[in-house]
């Protein structure tokens, strides 16, 4: 344990963030690490509790509680307090292949279940994680680890998101020859095209891909498996195949006027924006430009928030985000007690920026879009909405009811639909003959085998749209199962609850 009295002496220090007013003038990361001495104080606050809930990593009340990859948080907190950064890095890399991603954009369910958070603000775990890995790269401690021996086994991984990358990393280190197929022009999945640059710098993603390439992993981009190369070709060429295709099939809005010009899926907006930024710093003009426009984002989640932040950087005239649910409470309620993830009101980066720029939070709660109205040229002109009330029926199930007299009209020239994802795309699964249910690949957690021999599935494709940290967990776990399938047993680590 770091400092026995640390939790009484020091308060929580939040990671540094650039000013919300100025950071919307560029696309650089908005967050920055805490200084070393502040991080050491945070490490000192860790109580090294006998049962560290921070790394329990399970679903409680339908949300993730504790770290899903079971990071050895109290151990590296202690090492950071003592200034032993290299040792902290070694501990961190035992459980997390990519701390530079989670240390930046994980929602940190570990902090919600930190024991200190029962009475005080949690230890700044995520910030400590980020700095440990950043120091690893800065000091040259991270070097390519090229496997000494190859097994002669060949594995194809379809999809280069965090699940695909984590399984590739593990299997490559086990000596197998790994090829990752990716439909996009750049590897990384949603880390590259999805999460915007201001949240996760693409140089950080590219640095990791470069390292994995140096270690022997082969990335084949611009290749849509199922079209450019068939499932049968892959099955014949490789000893095992892992489907890490994500869950990017977008949910649509079936309302009057949906076909109007100017209405796009959030993911299309975010993807081409990042691509244009990376290709040409927006000089190619291949992006949706909301400059001087009124923007409405339909959908109250994180994808919608990323659209808000993107529109702000494009200098939109106004931006509003519609959410179906009521505003969250300021503090935990009796049905959301520690150690469950705290479902409380927060002001995320995009909302803080909008508040600074326009003087108000862009979120509208308990609102439903009834119809979209077009102008004579077929362009979106306005959205008609009504307020909704969230009620509970006799069986405790929630339902929504319109509130009469709350109709409203909102001007808009661009609308982005961010109401969630239906699951993974079906044509490829059909080609492989793999079964699915509710648009997710049927493969049990812990085994990851599909109904087709030698074909496995992991990440969002299997569990539905989730978190990077879960994708890393599944990538690690499926790697172990594939290794055992090929070799009879595996020495790769597993953290699956038995
Ligand atoms: C806008 C947005 C923001 C998010 N922000 C966060 C966040 O801040 N923190 C967080 O923890 N999580 C966040 N998430 C969720 C997180 O990104 C995902 O849970 C995670 O990326 C899933 O990883 P994955 O590897 O399973 O799939 P993905 O990252 O979706 O990658 C799947 C890859 O498979 C490729 N692919 C699919 N089909 C084929 C094919 N036939 N041939 C070749 N390639 C194929 C796709 O092109 C894609 O690159 C966000 C999600 C979105 C949409
Ligand atoms: S990966 Fe996420 S949950 Fe795990 S320690 Fe890091 S921030 Fe916390």
CSV table of N, CA and C and ligand atoms in Angstrom, one decimal, residues 105 107 158-164 181-184 189-190 194-195 199 223-225 244-246 248 267 270 303 306 421 428 459-460 465-468 471, ligand 1:
chain,number,residue,atom,x,y,z
A,105,UNK,N,-9.9,7.0,-23.2
A,105,UNK,CA,-11.3,7.1,-23.5
A,105,UNK,C,-12.2,6.0,-22.8
A,107,UNK,N,-14.6,4.8,-20.0
A,107,UNK,CA,-15.5,5.5,-19.0
A,107,UNK,C,-15.1,5.2,-17.6
A,158,UNK,N,-10.7,-11.0,-38.8
A,158,UNK,CA,-11.5,-10.1,-39.6
A,158,UNK,C,-11.9,-8.9,-38.7
A,159,UNK,N,-11.4,-7.7,-39.0
A,159,UNK,CA,-11.7,-6.6,-38.3
A,159,UNK,C,-10.5,-6.2,-37.4
A,160,UNK,N,-10.2,-4.9,-37.5
A,160,UNK,CA,-9.0,-4.4,-36.7
A,160,UNK,C,-9.3,-3.4,-35.6
A,161,UNK,N,-10.5,-3.6,-35.0
A,161,UNK,CA,-10.8,-2.8,-33.8
A,161,UNK,C,-10.1,-3.3,-32.6
A,162,UNK,N,-10.4,-2.8,-31.4
A,162,UNK,CA,-9.6,-3.3,-30.3
A,162,UNK,C,-9.7,-4.8,-30.0
A,163,UNK,N,-10.8,-5.4,-30.4
A,163,UNK,CA,-11.0,-6.9,-30.2
A,163,UNK,C,-10.0,-7.6,-31.1
A,164,UNK,N,-10.0,-7.2,-32.4
A,164,UNK,CA,-9.1,-7.8,-33.4
A,164,UNK,C,-7.7,-7.6,-33.0
A,181,UNK,N,-7.5,-8.7,-41.4
A,181,UNK,CA,-8.1,-8.1,-42.6
A,181,UNK,C,-9.0,-7.0,-42.2
A,182,UNK,N,-8.9,-5.9,-42.9
A,182,UNK,CA,-9.7,-4.7,-42.6
A,182,UNK,C,-10.3,-4.1,-43.8
A,183,UNK,N,-11.6,-3.8,-43.8
A,183,UNK,CA,-12.3,-3.2,-44.9
A,183,UNK,C,-11.9,-1.7,-45.2
A,184,UNK,N,-11.6,-1.0,-44.1
A,184,UNK,CA,-11.2,0.4,-44.2
A,184,UNK,C,-9.8,0.6,-44.8
A,189,UNK,N,-10.4,0.1,-36.5
A,189,UNK,CA,-11.8,0.0,-36.2
A,189,UNK,C,-12.3,1.3,-35.7
A,190,UNK,N,-13.1,1.3,-34.7
A,190,UNK,CA,-13.7,2.5,-34.1
A,190,UNK,C,-12.7,3.4,-33.4
A,194,UNK,N,-14.4,6.6,-35.9
A,194,UNK,CA,-15.5,6.5,-35.0
A,194,UNK,C,-15.3,7.5,-33.8
A,195,UNK,N,-14.3,7.1,-33.0
A,195,UNK,CA,-13.9,8.0,-31.9
A,195,UNK,C,-13.1,9.2,-32.5
A,199,UNK,N,-10.7,13.1,-29.0
A,199,UNK,CA,-10.8,12.2,-27.8
A,199,UNK,C,-9.6,11.3,-27.8
A,223,UNK,N,-9.8,-4.3,-47.7
A,223,UNK,CA,-10.2,-5.7,-48.1
A,223,UNK,C,-11.5,-6.0,-47.3
A,224,UNK,N,-12.6,-6.1,-48.0
A,224,UNK,CA,-13.9,-6.4,-47.5
A,224,UNK,C,-14.1,-7.9,-47.5
A,225,UNK,N,-13.9,-8.6,-46.4
A,225,UNK,CA,-14.0,-10.0,-46.4
A,225,UNK,C,-15.5,-10.4,-46.7
A,244,UNK,N,-14.1,-10.4,-35.8
A,244,UNK,CA,-14.1,-9.3,-34.9
A,244,UNK,C,-14.6,-8.1,-35.7
A,245,UNK,N,-15.8,-8.3,-36.3
A,245,UNK,CA,-16.3,-7.3,-37.2
A,245,UNK,C,-17.1,-6.2,-36.6
A,246,UNK,N,-17.2,-6.1,-35.3
A,246,UNK,CA,-17.8,-5.0,-34.6
A,246,UNK,C,-19.4,-5.1,-34.7
A,248,UNK,N,-21.5,-2.4,-36.1
A,248,UNK,CA,-21.7,-1.0,-36.6
A,248,UNK,C,-22.9,-0.9,-37.5
A,267,UNK,N,-22.4,7.9,-37.6
A,267,UNK,CA,-21.2,7.3,-37.9
A,267,UNK,C,-20.6,7.7,-39.2
A,270,UNK,N,-19.0,11.1,-38.6
A,270,UNK,CA,-17.8,11.0,-37.8
A,270,UNK,C,-16.7,10.4,-38.7
A,303,UNK,N,-22.0,8.6,-28.8
A,303,UNK,CA,-21.8,8.8,-30.3
A,303,UNK,C,-22.4,10.2,-30.6
A,306,UNK,N,-20.1,12.9,-29.5
A,306,UNK,CA,-18.9,13.1,-30.4
A,306,UNK,C,-19.4,13.9,-31.7
A,421,UNK,N,-27.0,1.1,-32.3
A,421,UNK,CA,-26.5,0.1,-33.3
A,421,UNK,C,-27.3,-1.2,-33.2
A,428,UNK,N,-21.8,-11.5,-44.2
A,428,UNK,CA,-20.5,-12.3,-43.9
A,428,UNK,C,-20.8,-13.5,-43.1
A,459,UNK,N,-15.6,-9.6,-29.3
A,459,UNK,CA,-15.8,-8.1,-29.3
A,459,UNK,C,-17.3,-7.8,-29.6
A,460,UNK,N,-17.5,-6.6,-30.1
A,460,UNK,CA,-18.9,-6.1,-30.4
A,460,UNK,C,-19.7,-7.0,-31.3
A,465,UNK,N,-22.8,-3.6,-29.4
A,465,UNK,CA,-22.0,-2.3,-29.1
A,465,UNK,C,-21.7,-2.2,-27.7
A,466,UNK,N,-20.4,-2.0,-27.3
A,466,UNK,CA,-20.0,-2.0,-25.9
A,466,UNK,C,-18.9,-1.0,-25.7
A,467,UNK,N,-17.8,-1.5,-25.1
A,467,UNK,CA,-16.7,-0.6,-24.7
A,467,UNK,C,-15.4,-1.1,-25.2
A,468,UNK,N,-14.4,-0.3,-25.3
A,468,UNK,CA,-13.0,-0.7,-25.8
A,468,UNK,C,-12.5,-1.7,-24.8
A,471,UNK,N,-13.8,-5.0,-25.4
A,471,UNK,CA,-13.3,-5.6,-26.7
A,471,UNK,C,-11.9,-6.1,-26.4
B,1,LIG,C1,-18.7,7.1,-32.1
B,1,LIG,C2,-18.3,6.1,-31.0
B,1,LIG,C3,-17.6,6.5,-29.9
B,1,LIG,C4,-17.2,5.6,-29.0
B,1,LIG,N1,-16.5,6.1,-27.9
B,1,LIG,C5,-16.1,5.2,-27.0
B,1,LIG,C6,-15.3,5.6,-25.9
B,1,LIG,O1,-15.1,6.8,-25.7
B,1,LIG,N2,-14.9,4.7,-25.0
B,1,LIG,C7,-15.2,3.3,-25.1
B,1,LIG,O2,-14.7,2.5,-24.3
B,1,LIG,N3,-15.9,2.9,-26.2
B,1,LIG,C8,-16.4,3.8,-27.1
B,1,LIG,N4,-17.1,3.3,-28.2
B,1,LIG,C9,-17.3,1.9,-28.3
B,1,LIG,C10,-16.1,1.1,-28.8
B,1,LIG,O3,-15.4,1.9,-29.8
B,1,LIG,C11,-16.4,-0.3,-29.3
B,1,LIG,O4,-17.1,-1.0,-28.3
B,1,LIG,C12,-15.2,-1.0,-29.7
B,1,LIG,O5,-14.4,-0.3,-30.7
B,1,LIG,C13,-15.5,-2.4,-30.3
B,1,LIG,O6,-14.4,-3.0,-30.8
B,1,LIG,P1,-14.4,-4.2,-31.8
B,1,LIG,O7,-13.0,-4.5,-32.1
B,1,LIG,O8,-15.3,-5.3,-31.4
B,1,LIG,O9,-15.1,-3.6,-33.2
B,1,LIG,P2,-14.9,-2.2,-34.0
B,1,LIG,O10,-14.0,-1.3,-33.3
B,1,LIG,O11,-16.2,-1.8,-34.4
B,1,LIG,O12,-14.1,-2.8,-35.3
B,1,LIG,C14,-14.6,-3.6,-36.2
B,1,LIG,C15,-13.8,-3.5,-37.5
B,1,LIG,O13,-14.2,-4.6,-38.4
B,1,LIG,C16,-14.2,-4.1,-39.7
B,1,LIG,N5,-15.0,-5.0,-40.5
B,1,LIG,C17,-16.3,-5.3,-40.4
B,1,LIG,N6,-16.7,-6.1,-41.3
B,1,LIG,C18,-15.6,-6.4,-42.1
B,1,LIG,C19,-15.4,-7.2,-43.2
B,1,LIG,N7,-16.4,-7.9,-43.8
B,1,LIG,N8,-14.2,-7.3,-43.8
B,1,LIG,C20,-13.1,-6.6,-43.2
B,1,LIG,N9,-13.3,-5.8,-42.1
B,1,LIG,C21,-14.5,-5.7,-41.6
B,1,LIG,C22,-14.8,-2.7,-39.6
B,1,LIG,O14,-14.4,-1.9,-40.7
B,1,LIG,C23,-14.1,-2.3,-38.3
B,1,LIG,O15,-12.9,-1.6,-38.5
B,1,LIG,C24,-17.5,4.2,-29.1
B,1,LIG,C25,-18.3,3.8,-30.2
B,1,LIG,C26,-18.7,4.7,-31.2
B,1,LIG,C27,-19.5,4.3,-32.3
